[in-house]
């Protein structure tokens, strides 16, 4: 297989999972679809947890006491950025866990605001989406008006 075709296949994976192929007449959010998204969310969660573990190990390895104040400041800045990223990832893991819970309850894939189908493509682009694009757009407009 040519390298470019192989690269295209790898880049089209969603956290290591192939995109969902809807079969003609297939019911929305059936067991096969729910399992597909559970697999994506679980793989994404594991990627984030692996990254957290790598960060902990690298921070333990890199804690040196640099005599040069500039080196020390640079190290503290790097650690601060890393910790901020891990905090964002911790919040994302919480959203992923909530999404997995909605799969279990049967509510996954439906807008929490209006109840309409969110859609396969939107969920593959953003597996933690809990609103349809219309409701999310309106919520963002309201948020900007209040800011």
PDB file of N, CA and C in Angstrom, residues 3 30 36 50 57 79 81 99 115 137:
ATOM      1  N   UNK A   3       2.458   4.838   0.813  1.00  0.00           N
ATOM      2  CA  UNK A   3       2.563   5.501   2.115  1.00  0.00           C
ATOM      3  C   UNK A   3       1.481   6.563   2.292  1.00  0.00           C
ATOM      4  N   UNK A  30     -28.471   3.031  17.803  1.00  0.00           N
ATOM      5  CA  UNK A  30     -28.721   1.630  18.121  1.00  0.00           C
ATOM      6  C   UNK A  30     -27.528   1.082  18.900  1.00  0.00           C
ATOM      7  N   UNK A  36     -19.815   1.842  19.308  1.00  0.00           N
ATOM      8  CA  UNK A  36     -18.805   2.591  18.552  1.00  0.00           C
ATOM      9  C   UNK A  36     -18.347   3.812  19.356  1.00  0.00           C
ATOM     10  N   UNK A  50      -2.837   8.093  29.902  1.00  0.00           N
ATOM     11  CA  UNK A  50      -1.441   7.776  29.585  1.00  0.00           C
ATOM     12  C   UNK A  50      -0.591   9.037  29.586  1.00  0.00           C
ATOM     13  N   UNK A  57       5.793  11.140  35.430  1.00  0.00           N
ATOM     14  CA  UNK A  57       7.141  10.570  35.368  1.00  0.00           C
ATOM     15  C   UNK A  57       8.164  11.607  34.914  1.00  0.00           C
ATOM     16  N   UNK A  79       6.727  23.655  33.969  1.00  0.00           N
ATOM     17  CA  UNK A  79       5.915  22.860  34.891  1.00  0.00           C
ATOM     18  C   UNK A  79       4.523  23.465  35.037  1.00  0.00           C
ATOM     19  N   UNK A  81       2.855  25.314  32.843  1.00  0.00           N
ATOM     20  CA  UNK A  81       2.099  25.046  31.616  1.00  0.00           C
ATOM     21  C   UNK A  81       1.630  23.592  31.569  1.00  0.00           C
ATOM     22  N   UNK A  99     -20.142  11.395  29.368  1.00  0.00           N
ATOM     23  CA  UNK A  99     -20.654  10.919  28.077  1.00  0.00           C
ATOM     24  C   UNK A  99     -20.836   9.412  28.087  1.00  0.00           C
ATOM     25  N   UNK A 115     -33.676  17.732  22.650  1.00  0.00           N
ATOM     26  CA  UNK A 115     -33.964  16.320  22.462  1.00  0.00           C
ATOM     27  C   UNK A 115     -33.767  15.786  21.055  1.00  0.00           C
ATOM     28  N   UNK A 137     -25.051  26.688  19.210  1.00  0.00           N
ATOM     29  CA  UNK A 137     -24.828  28.012  18.629  1.00  0.00           C
ATOM     30  C   UNK A 137     -25.597  29.072  19.418  1.00  0.00           C
TER      31      UNK A 137
END
